Coordinates of N, CA and C in Angstrom, one line a residue:
M161 N -127.7 2.9 112.0 CA -128.4 1.5 113.6 C -129.4 0.4 113.3
M162 N -129.7 -0.4 113.8 CA -130.1 -1.9 113.9 C -130.8 -2.0 115.3
W163 N -132.6 -2.3 115.0 CA -132.8 -2.7 116.1 C -133.6 -4.1 115.2
I164 N -133.3 -5.5 116.9 CA -133.5 -6.0 116.9 C -135.0 -6.3 116.8
N165 N -136.1 -7.2 115.9 CA -138.3 -6.4 116.4 C -137.6 -7.6 117.4
Q166 N -138.2 -7.4 118.2 CA -138.4 -8.5 119.3 C -138.9 -7.5 120.8
P167 N -139.5 -8.2 121.2 CA -140.0 -7.4 122.8 C -139.4 -7.0 124.3
N168 N -138.9 -5.8 123.8 CA -137.7 -5.7 125.4 C -136.7 -6.0 124.8
A169 N -136.2 -6.0 123.6 CA -134.8 -5.9 123.2 C -134.3 -5.3 123.2
T170 N -133.1 -4.5 123.8 CA -132.3 -3.5 123.7 C -131.8 -3.4 122.5
F171 N -132.1 -2.1 122.0 CA -131.8 -0.7 120.5 C -130.5 -1.0 120.8
E172 N -129.0 -1.2 119.7 CA -127.5 0.2 119.7 C -127.8 0.4 118.4
R173 N -126.9 0.8 118.8 CA -125.3 2.2 117.3 C -125.0 1.4 116.6
I174 N -125.5 0.6 115.4 CA -123.7 0.0 114.6 C -123.8 0.8 113.3
E175 N -121.8 0.5 112.7 CA -122.2 1.1 112.3 C -121.7 0.2 110.5
P176 N -121.3 1.8 109.9 CA -121.7 0.6 108.6 C -121.0 -0.2 108.1
N177 N -121.0 -1.3 107.7 CA -120.7 -3.1 107.3 C -120.8 -3.1 108.7
P178 N -121.5 -3.8 109.6 CA -121.4 -4.3 110.5 C -121.2 -6.1 111.0
P179 N -120.4 -6.4 111.6 CA -120.1 -7.8 111.2 C -122.2 -8.8 110.9
D180 N -121.9 -9.7 111.2 CA -123.4 -10.2 111.4 C -124.1 -10.4 111.8
A181 N -125.4 -9.4 112.0 CA -125.7 -9.2 113.1 C -127.7 -9.1 112.5
F182 N -127.8 -10.4 111.7 CA -129.1 -10.7 111.8 C -129.6 -11.9 112.8
T183 N -130.7 -10.9 113.4 CA -131.3 -11.8 114.1 C -133.5 -12.2 114.3
P184 N -133.5 -13.0 113.8 CA -134.2 -13.6 113.6 C -136.0 -12.2 114.7
A185 N -137.1 -12.0 114.4 CA -137.8 -11.9 115.5 C -139.0 -12.5 115.8
Q186 N -139.3 -12.9 116.7 CA -140.2 -13.8 117.2 C -141.6 -13.3 116.6
S187 N -142.7 -14.4 116.2 CA -142.7 -14.1 114.8 C -144.5 -13.6 115.7
A188 N -144.9 -12.8 115.0 CA -146.5 -12.0 115.5 C -148.1 -13.3 115.1
A189 N -147.7 -13.8 114.4 CA -148.8 -14.4 113.7 C -148.7 -16.7 113.9
G190 N -149.2 -17.2 113.5 CA -149.4 -18.7 113.6 C -148.3 -19.0 112.9
Q191 N -148.2 -18.1 111.2 CA -148.1 -18.7 110.0 C -147.8 -18.0 109.8
S192 N -146.4 -18.6 108.9 CA -145.8 -17.9 107.7 C -145.5 -18.6 106.6
I193 N -145.1 -17.0 105.4 CA -144.4 -18.3 104.6 C -143.0 -17.5 104.2
H194 N -142.4 -18.6 103.9 CA -140.6 -17.8 103.9 C -140.6 -17.4 102.3
L195 N -140.3 -16.7 102.3 CA -140.0 -16.5 100.9 C -138.2 -15.4 99.8
P196 N -138.1 -17.1 99.5 CA -136.4 -16.7 99.8 C -136.2 -15.4 98.9
G197 N -136.8 -15.5 97.7 CA -135.7 -14.4 96.6 C -136.6 -12.8 96.8
I198 N -137.2 -12.6 98.5 CA -137.3 -11.0 98.2 C -137.4 -10.5 99.7
V199 N -136.1 -8.9 98.7 CA -136.6 -8.1 99.8 C -136.8 -6.5 100.0
A200 N -137.2 -6.2 101.1 CA -138.4 -5.5 101.4 C -137.7 -4.2 101.9
V201 N -137.2 -3.3 101.5 CA -137.2 -2.0 102.5 C -137.9 -1.3 102.6
V202 N -137.9 -0.6 104.1 CA -139.4 -0.1 104.2 C -138.4 1.5 104.8
G203 N -139.7 2.5 105.5 CA -139.2 3.6 106.6 C -140.1 4.7 105.7
C204 N -140.1 5.5 106.0 CA -140.8 7.0 106.8 C -140.6 7.4 105.2
D205 N -141.4 8.0 105.1 CA -141.2 8.9 104.0 C -139.5 10.4 103.8
G206 N -138.8 10.4 103.0 CA -137.7 11.3 103.2 C -136.7 9.9 104.1
S207 N -137.0 9.0 104.1 CA -135.7 7.8 104.7 C -134.7 7.3 103.4
G208 N -135.5 7.9 102.2 CA -134.4 7.5 100.9 C -134.8 6.1 100.8
K209 N -135.7 5.9 100.8 CA -136.0 4.3 100.1 C -136.1 4.5 98.6
T210 N -136.6 4.5 97.7 CA -136.6 4.6 96.3 C -135.5 5.1 95.8
R211 N -134.0 5.7 96.0 CA -132.4 5.9 95.8 C -132.1 4.4 96.2
L212 N -132.7 4.3 97.9 CA -131.3 2.7 97.4 C -131.5 2.4 97.5
V213 N -133.2 1.3 96.6 CA -134.0 0.7 95.9 C -133.7 0.6 95.0
K214 N -133.2 1.2 94.6 CA -132.9 1.4 92.5 C -131.1 1.4 92.4
D215 N -130.7 1.8 93.4 CA -129.1 1.6 93.7 C -129.0 0.2 93.6
L216 N -130.0 -0.2 95.2 CA -129.6 -1.7 95.3 C -129.8 -2.7 93.8
V217 N -130.3 -2.3 93.0 CA -130.7 -3.5 91.9 C -129.9 -3.4 91.0
A218 N -129.6 -1.9 90.9 CA -127.9 -1.2 89.6 C -127.0 -2.7 90.3
A219 N -125.8 -2.4 91.5 CA -125.2 -4.1 91.8 C -124.7 -4.4 91.8
L220 N -126.4 -5.2 92.3 CA -127.0 -6.4 92.0 C -127.0 -7.3 90.9
R221 N -126.9 -6.7 89.8 CA -127.8 -6.9 88.5 C -126.6 -7.2 88.4
Q222 N -125.6 -6.9 88.3 CA -123.8 -6.7 87.6 C -123.2 -8.3 88.3
E223 N -124.0 -8.8 89.0 CA -123.5 -10.7 89.6 C -125.0 -11.8 89.6
R224 N -126.1 -10.5 89.7 CA -127.7 -11.5 89.3 C -128.7 -11.5 88.0
P225 N -129.4 -11.9 88.2 CA -131.1 -11.4 87.4 C -131.4 -10.5 89.1
A226 N -132.1 -9.5 89.0 CA -132.4 -8.8 90.3 C -133.7 -7.0 89.2
E227 N -134.4 -7.3 90.6 CA -135.8 -6.4 89.7 C -136.0 -5.6 91.1
R228 N -136.6 -4.1 90.2 CA -137.3 -3.4 91.9 C -138.8 -3.3 92.0
R229 N -139.6 -3.6 92.1 CA -141.2 -3.3 92.3 C -142.0 -3.3 93.4
Y230 N -142.0 -1.6 92.8 CA -142.7 -1.3 93.8 C -143.7 -1.6 94.2
M231 N -144.2 -1.1 96.0 CA -145.1 -2.2 96.7 C -145.9 -1.3 97.4
G232 N -146.7 0.6 97.2 CA -147.1 1.3 97.5 C -148.8 1.2 96.3
L233 N -149.5 2.1 97.2 CA -150.4 1.9 96.9 C -150.9 3.7 95.7
I234 N -151.8 4.2 95.3 CA -152.3 5.4 95.2 C -151.1 6.7 94.8
S235 N -150.1 6.6 96.0 CA -149.7 7.6 95.8 C -147.7 6.9 94.6
G236 N -146.7 7.7 94.6 CA -145.4 7.1 93.4 C -146.1 6.7 92.6
E237 N -145.2 5.1 92.5 CA -145.2 4.9 90.6 C -147.4 4.4 90.1
T238 N -147.5 4.5 91.7 CA -148.9 3.5 91.3 C -149.5 4.6 90.8
G239 N -149.8 6.0 91.2 CA -150.7 7.0 91.0 C -149.9 7.3 89.1
D240 N -148.2 7.2 89.4 CA -148.1 7.6 87.5 C -149.2 6.2 86.8
K241 N -149.0 5.4 86.9 CA -149.8 4.5 86.1 C -150.6 4.7 85.9
I242 N -152.2 5.3 87.0 CA -152.8 6.0 86.7 C -153.4 7.1 85.8
K243 N -151.7 8.2 85.9 CA -151.9 8.7 85.0 C -152.1 9.0 83.5
R244 N -151.4 7.8 83.2 CA -151.0 7.7 82.2 C -152.1 6.9 80.7
L245 N -153.3 6.5 81.7 CA -154.5 5.5 81.2 C -154.8 7.1 80.8
P246 N -155.7 6.7 79.0 CA -155.9 7.6 78.3 C -156.9 8.8 78.6
F247 N -157.6 9.9 78.4 CA -158.4 10.3 78.1 C -158.6 10.6 80.1
I248 N -158.9 10.1 81.4 CA -159.1 10.6 82.5 C -158.2 10.5 83.6
G249 N -156.7 9.7 82.9 CA -155.9 9.7 83.9 C -155.6 9.9 84.7
V250 N -156.0 11.4 84.1 CA -154.7 12.7 85.5 C -155.7 12.9 86.7
A251 N -156.9 13.2 85.8 CA -158.5 13.3 87.4 C -158.6 11.9 87.7
L252 N -159.0 11.1 87.1 CA -159.1 10.0 88.1 C -157.7 9.6 89.4
E253 N -156.8 9.8 88.8 CA -155.5 10.3 89.9 C -155.9 11.1 90.9
H254 N -155.8 12.1 91.0 CA -156.3 13.5 91.6 C -157.7 13.4 92.9
Y255 N -158.8 12.8 91.7 CA -159.4 12.6 92.0 C -159.4 11.0 93.6
L256 N -159.0 9.9 93.1 CA -158.6 8.8 94.5 C -157.7 9.1 95.1
A257 N -156.2 9.5 94.6 CA -155.4 10.8 95.7 C -156.5 11.2 96.7
A258 N -157.1 12.2 96.1 CA -157.6 13.0 97.6 C -158.3 12.3 98.3
K259 N -159.7 10.9 97.5 CA -160.1 10.6 98.3 C -159.5 9.9 99.6
V260 N -158.6 9.1 99.2 CA -157.4 8.5 100.0 C -156.3 9.3 100.6
R261 N -156.3 10.0 100.6 CA -155.5 11.3 101.2 C -156.2 11.3 102.2
R262 N -157.5 11.8 102.1 CA -158.4 12.2 103.7 C -159.5 10.6 104.6
A263 N -159.4 10.0 103.7 CA -159.3 8.9 104.4 C -158.3 8.5 105.3
Q264 N -156.7 8.3 105.1 CA -155.5 8.0 105.6 C -155.6 8.3 106.9
D265 N -156.4 9.5 107.5 CA -156.2 9.6 108.9 C -157.0 8.6 109.7
M266 N -156.0 8.1 110.1 CA -156.7 6.9 111.0 C -158.0 7.2 112.4
K267 N -157.9 8.6 112.5 CA -158.8 9.0 113.5 C -159.3 10.1 113.1
K268 N -160.0 10.0 112.0 CA -161.5 10.9 111.9 C -162.2 9.2 111.7
K269 N -163.4 8.8 110.9 CA -164.2 8.9 109.9 C -164.0 8.7 108.7
I270 N -164.1 6.9 108.4 CA -164.6 6.6 106.9 C -165.2 7.3 106.5
P271 N -165.7 8.0 105.2 CA -166.5 9.7 104.9 C -167.9 8.8 104.5
G272 N -167.9 7.4 104.3 CA -168.9 6.4 103.9 C -168.6 5.3 102.5
P273 N -169.1 4.8 102.5 CA -169.4 3.0 101.8 C -168.5 3.4 99.9
F274 N -168.7 4.5 99.3 CA -168.4 4.5 98.8 C -166.4 4.8 99.1
T275 N -166.4 5.9 100.0 CA -164.6 5.2 99.7 C -163.9 4.7 100.8
A276 N -164.2 3.5 101.2 CA -164.2 2.2 102.1 C -164.1 1.5 101.3
T277 N -164.8 1.4 100.1 CA -164.8 0.6 99.0 C -163.6 0.5 98.2
I278 N -163.8 1.9 97.1 CA -162.0 2.3 96.9 C -160.5 1.8 97.6
M279 N -161.4 2.3 98.8 CA -159.9 1.5 99.8 C -159.6 0.1 100.3
Y280 N -160.6 -0.8 99.6 CA -161.0 -2.0 99.7 C -160.3 -3.2 98.1
L281 N -161.5 -1.7 96.5 CA -160.2 -2.6 96.3 C -158.1 -2.5 95.9
F282 N -158.5 -1.9 96.6 CA -156.2 -1.1 96.5 C -156.1 -2.0 97.7
S283 N -156.9 -2.5 98.0 CA -155.7 -3.5 99.3 C -156.1 -4.4 98.1
L284 N -157.3 -4.7 97.7 CA -157.6 -6.1 96.6 C -156.1 -5.7 95.5
W285 N -156.1 -4.6 95.3 CA -155.1 -5.1 93.9 C -153.5 -5.1 94.3
R286 N -153.1 -5.0 95.8 CA -151.9 -4.7 96.3 C -151.5 -6.5 96.9
V287 N -152.8 -7.6 97.0 CA -153.1 -8.7 96.6 C -152.1 -9.9 95.3
R288 N -153.1 -8.9 94.1 CA -152.2 -8.9 93.6 C -150.6 -9.1 93.1
Q289 N -150.7 -7.6 92.9 CA -149.1 -6.7 93.7 C -148.1 -8.2 94.1
L290 N -148.8 -8.8 94.9 CA -147.7 -9.6 95.8 C -147.8 -11.0 95.3
R291 N -148.8 -11.7 94.3 CA -148.7 -12.7 93.8 C -147.6 -12.8 92.8
R292 N -147.7 -10.9 92.2 CA -146.8 -11.2 90.9 C -145.5 -11.3 91.5
L293 N -145.6 -10.4 92.5 CA -143.7 -10.6 93.4 C -143.1 -12.2 93.6
R294 N -144.6 -12.9 94.1 CA -143.7 -14.0 94.7 C -143.6 -14.8 93.0
R295 N -144.5 -14.7 91.9 CA -143.8 -15.6 91.0 C -142.2 -14.7 90.2
R296 N -142.2 -13.1 90.5 CA -141.2 -13.2 89.5 C -139.6 -14.0 90.9
A297 N -140.1 -14.0 91.6 CA -139.0 -14.7 92.8 C -139.0 -16.0 92.9
Q298 N -139.6 -16.6 92.4 CA -139.9 -18.2 91.7 C -139.2 -18.4 90.7
S299 N -139.0 -17.1 89.6 CA -138.5 -18.0 88.9 C -136.8 -18.1 89.0
G300 N -135.8 -16.9 89.7 CA -135.0 -17.0 90.4 C -134.2 -15.4 90.0
V301 N -135.2 -14.6 89.9 CA -135.0 -12.9 90.0 C -135.0 -12.8 91.3
L302 N -134.2 -11.4 92.4 CA -134.2 -11.0 93.4 C -134.3 -10.0 92.6
I303 N -135.6 -10.1 93.6 CA -136.6 -8.6 93.7 C -136.4 -8.0 95.0
I304 N -136.2 -6.3 94.7 CA -136.3 -5.3 95.6 C -137.8 -4.6 95.4
A305 N -137.8 -5.0 96.6 CA -139.3 -4.5 96.9 C -139.0 -3.4 97.3
E306 N -139.6 -1.5 97.6 CA -140.2 -1.0 97.9 C -141.5 -0.8 99.2
R307 N -141.3 -0.9 99.7 CA -142.8 -0.5 100.7 C -143.1 -2.9 100.6
Y308 N -143.7 -2.7 102.3 CA -143.9 -3.9 101.7 C -145.7 -4.5 102.8
P309 N -146.4 -5.3 102.0 CA -148.0 -5.5 103.2 C -147.3 -5.3 105.3
Q310 N -148.0 -5.3 105.8 CA -148.4 -5.5 107.1 C -149.7 -5.4 107.8
A311 N -150.1 -6.3 108.9 CA -151.4 -6.6 109.1 C -151.5 -6.1 110.5
E312 N -149.6 -5.6 111.6 CA -149.6 -5.2 112.2 C -150.7 -3.4 113.0
I313 N -150.5 -2.7 112.1 CA -150.8 -1.2 112.2 C -151.9 -1.1 111.6
A314 N -153.2 -0.1 111.3 CA -153.6 0.2 110.1 C -153.5 1.6 109.7
G315 N -153.4 1.6 108.3 CA -153.4 3.2 107.8 C -152.4 2.5 107.0
F316 N -152.9 3.2 105.2 CA -152.4 3.0 104.3 C -150.9 3.4 104.0
H317 N -150.8 4.2 105.0 CA -149.1 5.4 105.6 C -148.7 3.8 105.9
Y318 N -148.3 3.1 105.8 CA -148.1 2.1 107.2 C -147.8 0.9 105.8
D319 N -148.2 0.8 104.9 CA -148.6 -0.6 103.9 C -149.8 -1.4 105.1
G320 N -150.5 -0.9 105.9 CA -151.5 -1.2 106.5 C -152.6 -1.6 106.6
P321 N -153.7 -2.3 106.3 CA -154.9 -1.9 106.3 C -156.1 0.0 106.7
G322 N -156.3 -0.2 105.5 CA -156.7 1.1 105.3 C -158.2 1.7 106.4
I323 N -159.2 0.7 106.3 CA -160.6 0.9 106.4 C -160.8 1.2 108.0
A324 N -160.6 -0.2 108.6 CA -160.0 -0.2 110.2 C -161.6 0.3 110.9
V325 N -162.1 -1.1 111.2 CA -163.5 -2.2 111.7 C -163.8 -0.8 112.7
E326 N -163.6 -0.3 113.7 CA -163.7 0.5 114.6 C -163.5 2.0 113.5
R327 N -163.7 2.5 112.5 CA -164.2 4.0 112.7 C -164.9 4.5 111.8
S328 N -166.1 3.3 112.1 CA -167.3 3.5 111.1 C -168.8 2.1 112.2
N329 N -169.0 3.3 112.0 CA -170.4 2.6 112.2 C -171.7 1.5 111.0
N330 N -171.3 2.1 109.9 CA -172.1 1.5 108.8 C -172.0 0.1 108.8
R331 N -172.8 -0.8 108.8 CA -172.4 -2.1 108.4 C -172.1 -2.4 107.5
L332 N -171.9 -2.2 106.3 CA -171.7 -2.1 104.4 C -169.4 -1.9 104.4
V333 N -169.7 -0.9 105.6 CA -168.0 -0.6 105.5 C -167.5 -1.5 106.9
R334 N -168.2 -1.9 107.9 CA -167.7 -2.3 109.1 C -167.5 -3.4 108.4
K335 N -168.1 -4.3 107.9 CA -167.7 -5.4 107.0 C -166.9 -5.3 105.4
L336 N -166.6 -4.5 104.9 CA -165.4 -3.9 104.2 C -164.2 -4.2 104.9
A337 N -163.9 -3.6 106.5 CA -162.7 -3.5 106.6 C -162.4 -4.8 108.1
Q338 N -163.7 -5.9 107.9 CA -162.8 -6.8 108.3 C -162.4 -7.8 106.8
R339 N -163.7 -7.8 106.1 CA -162.4 -9.0 105.1 C -161.0 -8.1 104.7
E340 N -160.9 -6.8 105.3 CA -159.9 -5.9 104.6 C -158.6 -6.9 105.1
Q341 N -159.1 -7.3 106.9 CA -158.0 -7.1 107.7 C -157.4 -8.3 107.3
K342 N -158.2 -9.4 106.7 CA -158.3 -10.5 107.0 C -157.2 -10.4 105.7
I343 N -157.9 -10.0 104.8 CA -156.9 -10.1 103.7 C -154.6 -9.7 104.0
Y344 N -154.8 -8.3 104.5 CA -154.1 -8.1 105.3 C -153.1 -9.2 106.3
D345 N -154.0 -9.4 106.5 CA -153.2 -11.4 107.1 C -152.8 -12.4 107.3
R346 N -153.8 -12.2 105.5 CA -152.9 -13.1 104.7 C -151.7 -12.3 104.2
M347 N -150.9 -11.6 103.9 CA -150.7 -11.3 103.0 C -149.3 -10.9 103.8
A348 N -149.5 -11.3 105.2 CA -148.7 -11.0 106.0 C -148.1 -12.0 106.0
E349 N -148.6 -12.9 106.0 CA -148.1 -14.9 106.8 C -147.2 -15.0 105.0
H350 N -146.4 -14.1 104.2 CA -145.4 -14.2 103.9 C -144.4 -13.1 103.9
R351 N -143.8 -14.2 104.6 CA -142.3 -13.0 104.5 C -141.1 -13.2 103.5
P352 N -140.5 -12.3 104.0 CA -138.8 -12.1 102.8 C -138.2 -13.2 103.6
A353 N -137.1 -12.8 102.5 CA -135.7 -13.1 103.6 C -135.4 -12.2 104.2
L354 N -135.6 -10.9 103.9 CA -135.3 -10.0 104.4 C -136.1 -8.6 104.6
I355 N -136.2 -7.4 105.6 CA -137.1 -6.1 105.3 C -135.7 -5.4 106.2
I356 N -135.2 -4.2 105.5 CA -134.9 -3.2 105.6 C -135.1 -2.3 105.6
R357 N -135.0 -1.6 107.3 CA -136.3 -0.6 107.4 C -135.7 -0.1 107.9
L358 N -135.2 1.0 106.8 CA -134.3 2.8 107.6 C -134.7 4.5 108.0
A359 N -134.3 3.6 109.2 CA -134.2 4.5 110.3 C -134.4 6.3 110.3
I360 N -135.1 6.8 110.6 CA -134.6 8.4 110.3 C -136.0 9.2 111.2
D361 N -134.8 10.5 111.6 CA -135.7 11.3 112.3 C -137.2 12.1 111.9
A362 N -138.2 12.5 112.8 CA -139.0 13.0 111.9 C -138.5 15.0 111.3
D363 N -138.0 15.3 111.9 CA -136.8 16.8 111.4 C -136.5 16.3 109.8
T364 N -134.9 15.5 110.3 CA -134.1 15.4 109.2 C -135.4 14.5 108.2
A365 N -136.6 13.8 108.1 CA -137.5 13.7 106.9 C -137.6 14.9 106.9
Y366 N -138.2 16.2 107.3 CA -138.9 16.8 107.1 C -138.0 17.6 105.7
S367 N -136.6 17.4 107.1 CA -136.1 18.7 105.4 C -135.4 17.7 104.6
R368 N -136.2 16.5 104.3 CA -135.9 16.3 102.9 C -137.4 16.3 102.0
K369 N -138.3 16.0 103.1 CA -139.9 15.9 102.2 C -140.1 17.1 102.7
S370 N -139.9 18.4 102.4 CA -140.9 19.7 103.0 C -142.4 19.2 102.4
D371 N -142.6 19.1 101.3 CA -144.1 19.3 101.0 C -144.5 18.2 101.7
H372 N -144.2 17.7 102.8 CA -145.2 16.1 103.5 C -146.0 17.5 105.3
P373 N -146.5 17.4 105.3 CA -146.9 17.7 106.8 C -145.6 17.1 107.9
I374 N -145.4 18.0 108.5 CA -144.5 17.3 110.0 C -145.0 16.8 110.5
A375 N -145.9 16.7 111.4 CA -147.0 15.9 112.1 C -147.2 14.7 111.5
E376 N -147.6 14.1 110.3 CA -147.4 12.8 109.8 C -146.4 12.3 109.9
L377 N -145.0 13.0 109.9 CA -143.9 12.9 109.7 C -143.5 11.9 110.9
R378 N -143.6 12.8 111.5 CA -144.0 12.1 113.0 C -144.2 11.2 113.1
D379 N -145.4 10.9 113.4 CA -146.2 10.1 113.6 C -145.7 8.9 112.8
K380 N -145.2 8.9 111.7 CA -144.8 7.7 110.7 C -143.6 7.1 111.4
T381 N -142.1 8.5 112.0 CA -141.0 7.6 112.6 C -141.0 6.9 114.1
E382 N -142.2 7.4 114.8 CA -142.4 7.0 115.9 C -143.9 5.5 116.0
N383 N -143.9 5.2 114.2 CA -143.9 4.0 114.4 C -143.6 2.8 113.7
M384 N -143.6 3.2 112.4 CA -143.1 2.7 112.0 C -141.7 1.3 112.8
P385 N -140.9 1.4 113.6 CA -140.1 0.8 114.6 C -140.9 -0.7 115.1
R386 N -142.8 0.0 115.5 CA -143.3 -0.6 116.1 C -143.7 -2.6 115.1
I387 N -143.7 -2.3 113.7 CA -144.0 -2.6 112.9 C -143.3 -4.4 113.2
K388 N -143.4 -5.3 113.3 CA -142.3 -6.7 113.5 C -142.7 -7.6 111.9
Y389 N -143.9 -6.9 111.3 CA -143.7 -8.0 109.9 C -143.8 -9.8 109.8
N390 N -144.4 -9.7 110.9 CA -144.9 -10.6 110.9 C -143.4 -11.7 111.6
G391 N -142.9 -11.0 112.5 CA -141.3 -12.3 112.8 C -140.2 -12.0 111.5
S392 N -140.4 -11.3 110.7 CA -139.5 -11.3 109.6 C -138.2 -11.2 109.8
R393 N -137.2 -11.0 109.6 CA -135.6 -10.4 110.0 C -135.7 -9.2 109.1
I394 N -135.4 -8.5 110.2 CA -135.1 -7.0 109.7 C -134.1 -6.6 110.1
F395 N -133.5 -5.8 109.4 CA -132.0 -4.9 109.8 C -132.2 -3.4 109.4
E396 N -131.7 -2.2 110.3 CA -132.2 -1.3 110.0 C -131.0 -0.6 109.8
I397 N -131.1 0.6 109.3 CA -129.9 1.4 109.0 C -130.0 2.8 108.9
D398 N -129.3 2.9 110.0 CA -129.9 4.5 110.3 C -129.3 5.6 108.8
A399 N -130.6 6.1 108.7 CA -130.6 7.0 107.1 C -130.0 8.3 107.0
T400 N -129.7 8.4 108.4 CA -129.0 9.9 108.6 C -127.4 9.9 107.9
L401 N -127.1 8.6 108.2 CA -125.5 8.5 107.6 C -125.8 8.9 106.9
P402 N -124.1 9.4 106.2 CA -123.5 9.5 104.8 C -124.6 8.0 104.3
Y403 N -124.4 8.8 102.7 CA -125.2 7.7 101.4 C -124.4 6.7 101.3
D404 N -123.4 6.8 101.3 CA -122.3 5.8 100.7 C -122.7 4.9 102.0
A405 N -122.9 5.0 102.8 CA -122.4 4.2 104.1 C -124.0 3.8 104.4
V406 N -124.8 4.2 104.3 CA -126.1 3.7 103.8 C -126.6 2.3 102.6
L407 N -125.3 2.7 101.7 CA -126.0 2.0 100.8 C -124.6 0.8 100.4
A408 N -123.6 1.3 101.7 CA -122.8 -0.4 101.3 C -123.1 -1.0 102.2
T409 N -124.3 -1.0 103.6 CA -124.3 -2.2 104.7 C -125.4 -2.3 103.6
A410 N -126.0 -2.2 103.1 CA -127.8 -2.0 102.4 C -126.8 -3.1 101.5
L411 N -126.2 -3.4 100.8 CA -125.6 -4.4 100.2 C -125.2 -5.7 100.5
S412 N -124.4 -4.4 101.5 CA -123.3 -6.3 102.8 C -125.0 -6.8 103.2
A413 N -125.4 -6.2 103.1 CA -126.1 -7.2 104.7 C -127.1 -7.8 103.3
V414 N -128.0 -7.1 102.0 CA -128.6 -8.1 100.9 C -127.9 -9.1 100.2
G415 N -126.3 -8.8 100.3 CA -125.8 -10.2 100.0 C -125.1 -11.6 100.2
R416 N -125.8 -11.0 101.5 CA -125.9 -12.4 102.9 C -127.0 -13.2 102.7
V417 N -127.9 -12.8 102.2 CA -128.6 -12.9 101.6 C -129.7 -13.3 100.0
A418 N -128.7 -12.2 100.0 CA -128.7 -13.8 97.7 C -127.5 -14.7 98.0
R419 N -126.6 -14.9 98.7 CA -125.8 -16.1 98.9 C -126.3 -17.6 99.6
A420 N -127.4 -17.1 99.7 CA -127.9 -18.1 100.6 C -129.7 -18.7 99.3
I421 N -129.8 -18.0 98.6 CA -131.0 -18.2 97.5 C -130.1 -19.5 96.6

C-alpha cells in the first residue's frame, strides 16, 4: 500500500513492484535540507523494519557501498550497547529503560526533572546520531536508516520529542520541553531521499509482537500514517503482504532513488 502524504489525499492500494508512484508530500515546515544518500524505513512494531533494513543493505551492497543505521533510542540496539558497558551496563540499561518506558505514556505527567533530563539527553544523543548519519552519506555510502526523527507528534514511540511542554507544570521540565522541541524541529529539517513506511494493522502487529501491549500497537498504527516527516517523499508498503513481495517492492523503490544519487 502507498499513501501519498498530502492533506485530503486519496489513499490507494497498489501491488508489489508498482510503476513510478513517488509523490512528494506538502512541506510541514518552511525549511528543509535534502539528504540524497539516506533512505529511512519506519513503521509500527511488528511491521518488519529490522528484517527489511538488513535485507535491503545486503542486496544493495552487491552493487555499491551501503550501511544500516539504527535511529531509535533506549530500546533495540541502543539498549544493547548500554548493556555492554563494563560492570554497570545491564543495571543501567534496565534503569533507563524503565524510566523512559513510564514517561512514554504521553497522557501522563512527566515524573520529574530527573526523568525529563534523561529524556532530553537521549534527544541530544539522537542529534549526534543524525550528524554521523549525514557524514557517512556525504562520503558516498548509501544509508538505510531504521526509524527516523520527526517533530510533528510527541513521543519517543514515534521518534518525536519525548517531554512535551504541556505534560508538566515544573519550570525546569517545561524549559527542557521547549528546548527539546526546537531540537526535533531542526532534525526534521533534514529530509531523507525517501522514507519507506511499512503499513500494518494492530492485530497483525500483535500476532508478531505479542510482548507489546495491544493498546500501544493500536495507538501506533493509528498515528504513524499521520506523520509527514516535513514533506519527505513517502513510499508506503503493505507490510501484511508476503515478505518476498515487501522486499521486492522496497528494493525497487530504493533502486530508483539510488540511481539519482
